[in-house]
Every structure is written in structure tokens, then in C-alpha cells.
Short mmCIF file of N, CA and C in Angstrom, two decimals:
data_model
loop_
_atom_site.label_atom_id
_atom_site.label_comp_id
_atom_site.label_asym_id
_atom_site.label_seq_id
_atom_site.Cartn_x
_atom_site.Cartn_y
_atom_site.Cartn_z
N UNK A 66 -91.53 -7.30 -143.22
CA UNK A 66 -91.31 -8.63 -143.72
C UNK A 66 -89.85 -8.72 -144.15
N UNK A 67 -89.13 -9.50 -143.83
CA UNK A 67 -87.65 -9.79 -143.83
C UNK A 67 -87.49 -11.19 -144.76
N UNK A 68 -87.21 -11.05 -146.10
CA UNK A 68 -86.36 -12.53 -147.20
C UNK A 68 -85.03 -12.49 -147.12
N UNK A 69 -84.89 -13.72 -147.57
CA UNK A 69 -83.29 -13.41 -148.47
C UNK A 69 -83.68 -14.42 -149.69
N UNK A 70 -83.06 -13.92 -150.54
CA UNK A 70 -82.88 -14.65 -151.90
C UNK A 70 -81.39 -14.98 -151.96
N UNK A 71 -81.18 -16.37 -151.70
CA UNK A 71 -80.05 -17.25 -151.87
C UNK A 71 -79.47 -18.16 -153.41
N UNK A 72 -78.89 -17.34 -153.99
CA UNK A 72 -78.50 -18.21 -155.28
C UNK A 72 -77.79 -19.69 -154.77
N UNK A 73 -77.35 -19.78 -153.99
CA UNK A 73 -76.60 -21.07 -153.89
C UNK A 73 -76.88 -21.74 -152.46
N UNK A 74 -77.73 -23.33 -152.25
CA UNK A 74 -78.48 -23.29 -151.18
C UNK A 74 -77.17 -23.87 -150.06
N UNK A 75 -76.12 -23.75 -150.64
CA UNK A 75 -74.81 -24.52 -149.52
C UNK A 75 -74.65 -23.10 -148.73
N UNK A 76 -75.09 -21.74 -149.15
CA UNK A 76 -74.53 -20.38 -148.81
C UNK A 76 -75.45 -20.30 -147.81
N UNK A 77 -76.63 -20.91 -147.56
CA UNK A 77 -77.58 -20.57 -146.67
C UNK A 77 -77.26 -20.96 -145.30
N UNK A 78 -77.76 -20.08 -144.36
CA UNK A 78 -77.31 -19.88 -142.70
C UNK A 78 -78.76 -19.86 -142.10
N UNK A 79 -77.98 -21.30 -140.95
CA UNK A 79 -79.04 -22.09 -140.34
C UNK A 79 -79.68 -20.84 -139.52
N UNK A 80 -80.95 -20.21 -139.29
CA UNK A 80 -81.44 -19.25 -138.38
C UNK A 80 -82.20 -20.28 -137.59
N UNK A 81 -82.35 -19.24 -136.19
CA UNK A 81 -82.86 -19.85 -135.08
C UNK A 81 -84.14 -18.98 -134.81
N UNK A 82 -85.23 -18.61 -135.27
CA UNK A 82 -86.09 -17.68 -135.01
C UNK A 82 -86.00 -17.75 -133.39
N UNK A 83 -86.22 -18.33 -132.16
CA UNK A 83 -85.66 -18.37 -131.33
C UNK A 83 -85.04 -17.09 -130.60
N UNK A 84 -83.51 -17.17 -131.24
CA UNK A 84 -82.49 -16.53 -130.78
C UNK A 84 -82.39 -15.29 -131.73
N UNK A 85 -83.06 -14.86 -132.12
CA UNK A 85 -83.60 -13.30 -132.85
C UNK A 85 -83.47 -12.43 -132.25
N UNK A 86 -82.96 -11.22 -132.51
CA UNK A 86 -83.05 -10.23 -131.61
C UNK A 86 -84.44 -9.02 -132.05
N UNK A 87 -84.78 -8.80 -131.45
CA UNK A 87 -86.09 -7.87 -131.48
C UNK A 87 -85.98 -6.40 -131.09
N UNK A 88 -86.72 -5.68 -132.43
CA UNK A 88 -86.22 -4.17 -132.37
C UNK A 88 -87.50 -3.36 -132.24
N UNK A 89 -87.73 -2.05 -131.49
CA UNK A 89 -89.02 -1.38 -132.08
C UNK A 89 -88.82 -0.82 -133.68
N UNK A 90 -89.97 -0.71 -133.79
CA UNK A 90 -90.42 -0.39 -135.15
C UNK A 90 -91.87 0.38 -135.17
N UNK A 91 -91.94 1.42 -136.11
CA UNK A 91 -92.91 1.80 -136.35
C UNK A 91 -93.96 1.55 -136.75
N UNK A 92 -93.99 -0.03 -137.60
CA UNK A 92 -94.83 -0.03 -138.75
C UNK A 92 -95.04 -1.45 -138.06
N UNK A 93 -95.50 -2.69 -138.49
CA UNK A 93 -96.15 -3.96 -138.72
C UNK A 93 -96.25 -4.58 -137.57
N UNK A 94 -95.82 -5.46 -137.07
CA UNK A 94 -96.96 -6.56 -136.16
C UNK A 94 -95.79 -7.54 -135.25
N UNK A 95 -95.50 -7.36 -134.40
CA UNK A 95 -94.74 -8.11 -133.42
C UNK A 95 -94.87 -9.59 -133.21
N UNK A 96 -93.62 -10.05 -133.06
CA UNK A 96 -94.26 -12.10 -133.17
C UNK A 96 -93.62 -12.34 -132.41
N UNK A 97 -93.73 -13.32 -131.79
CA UNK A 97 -93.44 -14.48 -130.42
C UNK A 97 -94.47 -15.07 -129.83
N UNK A 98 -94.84 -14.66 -128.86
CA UNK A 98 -95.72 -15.52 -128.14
C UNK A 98 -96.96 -15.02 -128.18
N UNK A 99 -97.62 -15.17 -129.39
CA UNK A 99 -98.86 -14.32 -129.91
C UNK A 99 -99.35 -14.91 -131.12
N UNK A 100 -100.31 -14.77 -131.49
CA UNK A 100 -101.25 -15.43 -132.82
C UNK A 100 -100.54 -15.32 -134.19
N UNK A 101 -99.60 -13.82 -134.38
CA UNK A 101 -99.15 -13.66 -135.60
C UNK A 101 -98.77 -14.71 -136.21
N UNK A 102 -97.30 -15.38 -135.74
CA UNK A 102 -96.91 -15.79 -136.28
C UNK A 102 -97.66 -17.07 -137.40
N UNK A 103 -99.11 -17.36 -136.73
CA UNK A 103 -99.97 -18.17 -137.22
C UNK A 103 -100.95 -17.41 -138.55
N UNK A 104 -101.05 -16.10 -138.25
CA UNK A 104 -102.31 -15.37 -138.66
C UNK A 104 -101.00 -15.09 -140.15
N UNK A 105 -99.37 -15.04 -140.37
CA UNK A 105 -98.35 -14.91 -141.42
C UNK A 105 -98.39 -15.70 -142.35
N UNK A 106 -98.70 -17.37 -141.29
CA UNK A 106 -98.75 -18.69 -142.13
C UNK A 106 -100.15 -18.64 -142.58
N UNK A 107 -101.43 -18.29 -142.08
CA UNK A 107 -102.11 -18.34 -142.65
C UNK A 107 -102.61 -17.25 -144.51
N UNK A 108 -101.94 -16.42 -144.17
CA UNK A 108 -102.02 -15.21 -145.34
C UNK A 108 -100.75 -15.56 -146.50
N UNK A 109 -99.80 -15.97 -145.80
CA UNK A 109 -98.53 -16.53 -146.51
C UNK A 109 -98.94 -18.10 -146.96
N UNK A 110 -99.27 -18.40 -146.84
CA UNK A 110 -100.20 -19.83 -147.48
C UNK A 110 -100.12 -19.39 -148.99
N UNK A 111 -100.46 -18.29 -149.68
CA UNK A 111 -100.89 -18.25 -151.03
C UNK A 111 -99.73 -18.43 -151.67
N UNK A 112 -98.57 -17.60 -150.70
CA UNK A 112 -97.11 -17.18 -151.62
C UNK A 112 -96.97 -18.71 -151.37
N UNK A 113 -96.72 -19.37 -150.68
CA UNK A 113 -95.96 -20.17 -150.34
C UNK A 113 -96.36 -21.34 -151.74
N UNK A 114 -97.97 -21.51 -152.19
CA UNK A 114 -98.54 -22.14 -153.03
C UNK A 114 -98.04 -21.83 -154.20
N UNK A 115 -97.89 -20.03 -154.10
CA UNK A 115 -96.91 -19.48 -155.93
C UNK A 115 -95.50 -19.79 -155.57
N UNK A 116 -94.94 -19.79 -155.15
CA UNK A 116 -93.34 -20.25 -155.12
C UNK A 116 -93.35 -22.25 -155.75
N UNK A 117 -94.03 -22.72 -154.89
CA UNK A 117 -94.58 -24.54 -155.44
C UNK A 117 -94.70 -24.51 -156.60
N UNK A 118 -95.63 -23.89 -157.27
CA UNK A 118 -95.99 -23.70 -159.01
C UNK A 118 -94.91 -23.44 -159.68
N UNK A 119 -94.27 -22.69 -158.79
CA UNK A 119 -92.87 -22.31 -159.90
C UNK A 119 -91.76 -23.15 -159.89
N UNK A 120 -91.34 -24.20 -158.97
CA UNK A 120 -90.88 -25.20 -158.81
C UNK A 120 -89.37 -24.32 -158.18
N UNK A 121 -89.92 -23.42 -156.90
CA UNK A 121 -88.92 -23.19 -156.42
C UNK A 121 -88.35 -24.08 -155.04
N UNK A 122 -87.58 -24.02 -154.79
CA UNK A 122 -87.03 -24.44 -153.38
C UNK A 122 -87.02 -22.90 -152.37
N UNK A 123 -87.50 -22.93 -151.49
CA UNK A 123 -87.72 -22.71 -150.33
C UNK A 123 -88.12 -22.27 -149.02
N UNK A 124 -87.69 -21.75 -147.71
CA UNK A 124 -88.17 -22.12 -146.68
C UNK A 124 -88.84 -20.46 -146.24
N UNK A 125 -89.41 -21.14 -145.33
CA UNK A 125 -90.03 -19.84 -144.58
C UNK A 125 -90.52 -20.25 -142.96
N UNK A 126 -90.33 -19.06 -142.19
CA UNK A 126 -90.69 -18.89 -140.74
C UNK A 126 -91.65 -17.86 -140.60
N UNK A 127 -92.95 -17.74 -140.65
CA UNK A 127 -93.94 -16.74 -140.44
C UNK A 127 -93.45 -15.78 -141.28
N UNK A 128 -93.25 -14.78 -141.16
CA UNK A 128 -93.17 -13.79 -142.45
C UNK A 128 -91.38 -13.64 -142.99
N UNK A 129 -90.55 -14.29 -142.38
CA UNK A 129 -88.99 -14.39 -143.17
C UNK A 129 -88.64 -15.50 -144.09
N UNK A 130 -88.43 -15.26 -145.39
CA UNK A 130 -88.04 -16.45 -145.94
C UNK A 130 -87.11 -16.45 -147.03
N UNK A 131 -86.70 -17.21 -147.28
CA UNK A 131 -85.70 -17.94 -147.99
C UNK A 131 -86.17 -18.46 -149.59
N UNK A 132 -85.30 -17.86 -150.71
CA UNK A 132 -85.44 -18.43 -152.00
C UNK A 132 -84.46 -18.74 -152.37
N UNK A 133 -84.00 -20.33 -152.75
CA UNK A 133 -82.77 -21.01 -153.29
C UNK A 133 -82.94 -20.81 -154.54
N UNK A 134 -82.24 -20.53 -155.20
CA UNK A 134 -81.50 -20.43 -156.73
C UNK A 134 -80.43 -21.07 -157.44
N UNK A 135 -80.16 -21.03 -158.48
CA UNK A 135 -78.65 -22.05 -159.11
C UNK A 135 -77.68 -20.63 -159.26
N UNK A 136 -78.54 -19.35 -159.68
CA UNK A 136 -77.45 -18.97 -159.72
C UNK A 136 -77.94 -17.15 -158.82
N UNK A 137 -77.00 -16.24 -159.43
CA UNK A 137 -77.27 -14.71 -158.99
C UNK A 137 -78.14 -13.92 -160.39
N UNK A 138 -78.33 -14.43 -161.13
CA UNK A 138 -79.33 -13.94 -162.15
C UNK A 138 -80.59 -14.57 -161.88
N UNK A 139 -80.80 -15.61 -161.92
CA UNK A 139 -82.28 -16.36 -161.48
C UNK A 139 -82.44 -16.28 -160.25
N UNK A 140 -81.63 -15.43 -158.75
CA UNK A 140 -82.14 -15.15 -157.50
C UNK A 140 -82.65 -13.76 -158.00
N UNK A 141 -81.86 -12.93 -158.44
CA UNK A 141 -82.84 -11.40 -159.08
C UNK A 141 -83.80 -11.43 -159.89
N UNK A 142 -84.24 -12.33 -160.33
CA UNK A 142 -85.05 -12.58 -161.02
C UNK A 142 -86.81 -13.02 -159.86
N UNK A 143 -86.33 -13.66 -159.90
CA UNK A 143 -87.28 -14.64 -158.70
C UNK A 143 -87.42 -13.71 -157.42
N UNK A 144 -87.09 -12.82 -157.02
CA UNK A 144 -86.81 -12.27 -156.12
C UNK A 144 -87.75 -10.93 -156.46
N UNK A 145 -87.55 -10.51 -157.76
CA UNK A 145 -88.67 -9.84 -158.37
C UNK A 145 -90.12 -10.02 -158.62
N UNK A 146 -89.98 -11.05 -158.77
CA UNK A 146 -91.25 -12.06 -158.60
C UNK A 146 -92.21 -11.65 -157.92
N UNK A 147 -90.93 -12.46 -156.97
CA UNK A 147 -91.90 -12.46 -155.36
C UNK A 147 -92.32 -11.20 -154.97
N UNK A 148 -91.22 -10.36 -154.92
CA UNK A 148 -91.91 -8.68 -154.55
C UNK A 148 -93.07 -8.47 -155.19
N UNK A 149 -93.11 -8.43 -156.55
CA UNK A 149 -94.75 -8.10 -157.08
C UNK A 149 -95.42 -8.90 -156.87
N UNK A 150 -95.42 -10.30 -156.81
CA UNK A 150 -96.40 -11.32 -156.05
C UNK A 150 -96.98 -10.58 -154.81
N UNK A 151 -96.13 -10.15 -153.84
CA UNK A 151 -96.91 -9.59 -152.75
C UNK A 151 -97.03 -8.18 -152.19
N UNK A 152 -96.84 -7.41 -153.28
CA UNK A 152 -96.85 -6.26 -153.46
C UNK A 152 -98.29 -6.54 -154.11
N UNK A 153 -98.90 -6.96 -155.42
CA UNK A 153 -100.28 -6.86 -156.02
C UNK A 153 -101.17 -8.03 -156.23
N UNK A 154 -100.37 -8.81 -155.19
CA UNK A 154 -101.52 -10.04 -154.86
C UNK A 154 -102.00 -10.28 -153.91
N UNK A 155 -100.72 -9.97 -152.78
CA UNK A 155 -101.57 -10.48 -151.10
C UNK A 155 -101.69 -8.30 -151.08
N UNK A 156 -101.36 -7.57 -151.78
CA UNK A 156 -101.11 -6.04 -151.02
C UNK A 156 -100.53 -5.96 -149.45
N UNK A 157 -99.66 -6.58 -149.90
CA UNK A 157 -98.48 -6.38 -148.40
C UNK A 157 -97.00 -5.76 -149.04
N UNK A 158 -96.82 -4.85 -148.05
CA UNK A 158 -96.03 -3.57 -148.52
C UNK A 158 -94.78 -4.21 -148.03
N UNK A 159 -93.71 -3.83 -148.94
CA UNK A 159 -92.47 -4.91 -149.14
C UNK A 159 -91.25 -3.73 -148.64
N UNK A 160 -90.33 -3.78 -147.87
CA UNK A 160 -89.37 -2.75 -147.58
C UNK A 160 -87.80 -3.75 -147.80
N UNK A 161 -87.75 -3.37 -149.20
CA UNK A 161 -86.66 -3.96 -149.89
C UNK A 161 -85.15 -4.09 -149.42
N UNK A 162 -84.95 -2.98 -148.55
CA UNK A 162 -83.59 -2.66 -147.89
C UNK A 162 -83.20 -3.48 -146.65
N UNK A 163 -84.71 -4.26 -146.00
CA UNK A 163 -84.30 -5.09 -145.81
C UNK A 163 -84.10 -6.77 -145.93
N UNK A 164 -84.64 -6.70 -146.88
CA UNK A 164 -84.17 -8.41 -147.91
C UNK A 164 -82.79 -8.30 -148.18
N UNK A 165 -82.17 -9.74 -148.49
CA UNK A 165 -80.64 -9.94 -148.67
C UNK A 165 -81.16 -10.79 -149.74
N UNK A 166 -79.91 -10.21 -150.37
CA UNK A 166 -79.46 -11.38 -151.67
C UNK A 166 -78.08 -11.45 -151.55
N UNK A 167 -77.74 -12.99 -151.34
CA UNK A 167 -76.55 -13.37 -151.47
C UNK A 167 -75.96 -14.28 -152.53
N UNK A 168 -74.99 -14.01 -152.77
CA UNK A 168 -74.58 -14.76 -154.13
C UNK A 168 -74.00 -16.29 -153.83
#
């Protein structure tokens, strides 16, 4: 699962899921032209409902997404969140090194 936590939403870069480049991997579940990306939105439905409650801004593409912030303390913050949100709520295993936080 690939985020970024964006403190400032002018810093954010338009992605093209599209034009992605695709790597092997050992571990999780391949998307394109296949059910996942539906079976992400369907399981990601919950986060997407806890991010709303919290009156965050933002986006997501099947399992990559995006959290707008005002600043770089409330993106680390929120960003923490979310990891234990789906680390001990949905139990989906989070590989931190590759999330971005940009300031």
C-alpha cells in the first residue's frame, strides 16, 4: 500500500494511475485490469469513512492515497493515525518506507 501525507495541498502532484510503472514484488496483490482495484475500494471504504469523521481532505486511487494538511506537524500526526487505523482496524500491514511525507 503506497500514501503520501501532504502538509500543503498546492505541493500535491497530479498522478496518473494510468501511466504507473509496475514492479515485481513479493508480497500483496497486483492491479490493473483485474477486480482488485475494486475489492481496495471496497475494504478501503472504512478508512476512507475515518478520514470524513475527522474532517480530513483527501484523495485516494484503490490502495494509494493522499492526506492534505495545513501544516508538517498535523501531516505527522494524521499520518500516524492512519497507520494505526489500518494497522488495528482493517489489519492491513503498512510498509512505511514506502509512504511520502512532503512538507
Amino acid at each position: 500500500m503506497s500514501h503520501n501525507f501532504v502538509a500543503d495541498p498546492k505541493m500535491a502532484e497530479s498522478t496518473n494511475p494510468d501511466q504507473r510503472k509496475t514492479a515485481q514484488t513479493p508480497k500483496g496483490y497486483a492491479t490493473g485490469k483485474s477486480p482488485n482495484p475494486l475489492l481496495s475500494n471496497i475494504l478501503l471504504d472504512e478508512l476512507d469513512k475515518y478520514l470524513k469523521s475527522k474532517g480530513l481532505k483527501f484523495v485516494r486511487y484503490a490502495d494509494d492515497f493522499s492526506i492534505y494538511t495545513q501544516s508538517k506537524s498535523a501531516a505527522q500526526k494524521v499520518g500516524n493515525e492512519a497507520h494505526m487505523f489500518l494497522k488495528n482496524r482493517l489489519d492491513l500491514p503498512i510498509n512505511r518506507e514506502k509512504g511520502i511525507r512532503r512538507p
